Amino acid sequence: MSVQERKQRERAERERLIVATARELAEQEGWDAVTTRRLAERIEYSQPVLYSHFRGKREIIGAVALQGAAELATAVRAATSAADGPRSRVAALARAYLDFAARNPAVYDALFQLDGGLAYAQEDTPEPLKDAFAALLETLGEVAGEGVRPGLFTEAFWAALHGLATLTRAGRLLPEDAEPRVDLLVDRLAMV
């Protein structure tokens, strides 16, 4: 291994450590607790080393969001591939999405609530974000209905899921009604 390759590997490892530490700190204490000073202390590197990887917290949030998008896509695909039939796949998708949001609140915030400097629904949208949407579209596109653009239907269904995730986390919805909400969403919006 050349010196250049070793340096690139070490740089990538430092970057992974920064992202993992930011994510852990955000999940434990919230995104307000994630500062370059706290990250530098936790990973035992200087703040200038952090700034050599990320220009600031916004870029770190973006890196966590991209990682989260890949994880969300994997979770949705795993859940839907194990389901049989359109209704079961849509219900599995909804549960996987809501479970991901509940289990990873800081990552979910990085993806959908905070400014990570990422472009959404544009030509320059990063691949992990496109793939997370594609994971939803793969299942929801098959139930969009005649004359309905699959992408548009997926956006509407996703917006409903996002609303459920956000309102549930904020304590605005009764937790015991989580399953009936999924059934209602699947039966009435997806109509399967």
XYZ file of C-alpha atoms in Angstrom:
192
model
C 0.000 0.000 0.000
C 1.372 3.365 -0.993
C 1.672 6.290 1.398
C -1.040 8.076 -0.574
C -3.437 5.109 -0.249
C -2.753 4.854 3.475
C -3.426 8.572 3.941
C -6.683 8.290 1.987
C -7.761 5.315 4.091
C -6.918 7.159 7.319
C -8.815 10.218 6.116
C -11.884 8.109 5.304
C -11.669 6.453 8.735
C -11.490 9.853 10.472
C -14.494 11.024 8.469
C -16.490 7.909 9.461
C -15.516 8.484 13.099
C -16.657 12.114 12.971
C -20.024 11.158 11.434
C -20.565 8.245 13.834
C -19.697 10.409 16.836
C -21.956 13.256 15.684
C -24.773 10.812 15.155
C -24.279 9.195 18.563
C -24.141 12.565 20.311
C -27.234 13.797 18.460
C -29.186 10.642 19.352
C -28.169 10.965 23.011
C -28.492 14.712 23.545
C -30.012 16.255 20.415
C -28.469 18.184 17.559
C -27.913 21.293 19.687
C -25.288 19.293 21.593
C -23.335 18.577 18.414
C -20.633 21.202 18.156
C -17.199 20.978 16.606
C -15.681 21.505 20.052
C -17.604 18.576 21.583
C -16.880 16.379 18.580
C -13.179 17.217 18.728
C -13.100 16.329 22.428
C -14.933 13.036 21.906
C -12.839 11.803 19.008
C -9.615 13.284 20.382
C -8.732 15.310 17.327
C -8.321 19.058 17.071
C -11.054 21.262 15.675
C -8.891 22.077 12.631
C -8.829 18.345 11.818
C -12.643 18.314 11.874
C -12.715 21.373 9.628
C -10.386 19.625 7.192
C -13.210 17.083 6.664
C -16.338 19.208 7.109
C -16.748 22.962 6.857
C -19.079 22.914 9.827
C -22.061 21.354 11.504
C -24.263 21.750 8.423
C -22.026 19.431 6.398
C -21.897 16.948 9.261
C -25.701 16.928 9.362
C -25.667 16.325 5.607
C -23.280 13.377 5.999
C -25.519 11.863 8.691
C -28.532 12.414 6.420
C -26.874 10.585 3.531
C -25.968 7.688 5.798
C -29.521 7.639 7.144
C -31.017 7.679 3.643
C -29.046 4.563 2.760
C -30.213 2.863 5.959
C -33.828 3.865 5.353
C -33.722 2.469 1.807
C -32.280 -0.796 3.115
C -34.924 -1.066 5.863
C -37.798 -0.376 3.455
C -36.536 -2.849 0.867
C -35.964 -5.545 3.471
C -39.471 -5.086 4.871
C -41.203 -5.033 1.495
C -39.265 -7.973 0.078
C -40.496 -10.144 2.937
C -44.137 -9.196 2.313
C -46.526 -11.004 0.000
C -48.951 -9.023 -2.147
C -49.411 -5.283 -2.727
C -51.318 -4.539 0.501
C -48.782 -6.378 2.635
C -45.896 -4.632 0.882
C -47.413 -1.163 1.376
C -48.175 -1.896 5.046
C -44.642 -3.256 5.537
C -43.222 -0.132 3.902
C -45.266 2.122 6.192
C -44.243 0.210 9.316
C -40.574 0.129 8.301
C -40.589 3.865 7.629
C -42.305 4.720 10.924
C -40.073 2.300 12.852
C -36.967 3.884 11.300
C -38.154 7.356 12.292
C -38.915 6.231 15.857
C -35.644 4.338 16.345
C -33.416 7.027 14.796
C -34.868 10.426 15.704
C -31.654 12.406 15.212
C -30.959 10.742 11.871
C -34.566 11.336 10.826
C -34.177 15.002 11.759
C -30.962 15.203 9.736
C -32.789 13.714 6.771
C -36.017 15.691 6.863
C -35.975 18.507 9.406
C -32.527 20.101 9.509
C -30.479 21.919 6.902
C -27.683 19.606 5.855
C -27.000 21.527 2.669
C -28.416 18.752 0.495
C -30.562 19.203 -2.586
C -33.841 17.286 -2.566
C -35.949 16.545 -5.658
C -33.449 18.202 -7.993
C -30.948 17.142 -10.633
C -28.061 17.357 -8.157
C -29.789 15.376 -5.420
C -27.219 12.985 -3.944
C -27.662 9.310 -4.881
C -28.496 8.060 -1.352
C -31.467 10.457 -1.225
C -32.610 9.409 -4.689
C -32.290 5.770 -3.690
C -34.337 6.244 -0.505
C -37.129 7.745 -2.604
C -36.726 4.928 -5.148
C -37.161 2.387 -2.339
C -40.557 3.961 -1.582
C -41.480 4.263 -5.257
C -40.736 0.591 -5.968
C -43.656 -0.469 -3.778
C -45.924 2.557 -3.935
C -45.684 2.910 -7.703
C -47.470 -0.404 -8.152
C -50.520 0.836 -6.198
C -50.671 4.439 -7.436
C -53.786 3.790 -9.441
C -54.734 4.380 -13.009
C -54.021 7.866 -14.280
C -51.917 8.770 -11.207
C -48.226 9.454 -11.664
C -46.352 6.949 -9.463
C -43.864 9.594 -8.296
C -46.627 11.975 -7.288
C -48.472 9.238 -5.417
C -45.248 8.270 -3.656
C -44.716 11.890 -2.589
C -48.236 12.095 -1.143
C -47.912 8.784 0.703
C -44.452 9.751 1.974
C -45.834 13.095 3.200
C -48.528 11.229 5.142
C -45.896 8.946 6.683
C -43.731 11.929 7.560
C -46.690 13.605 9.224
C -47.427 10.484 11.257
C -43.775 10.124 12.266
C -43.443 13.763 13.261
C -46.757 14.040 15.109
C -46.212 10.760 16.946
C -42.754 11.804 18.086
C -44.104 15.140 19.279
C -46.696 13.329 21.398
C -49.574 14.727 19.334
C -50.964 11.280 18.445
C -51.947 8.448 20.751
C -49.376 5.644 20.498
C -52.004 2.925 20.869
C -53.553 4.017 17.555
C -50.343 3.566 15.553
C -51.425 0.329 13.883
C -54.961 1.499 13.007
C -53.384 4.607 11.443
C -51.191 2.446 9.212
C -54.213 0.345 8.220
C -56.211 3.483 7.408
C -53.383 4.940 5.370
C -52.900 1.719 3.436
C -56.599 1.028 2.882
C -57.736 4.560 2.062
C -54.764 6.250 0.442
C -53.185 3.259 -1.266
C -56.573 1.603 -1.647
C -55.165 -1.919 -1.649
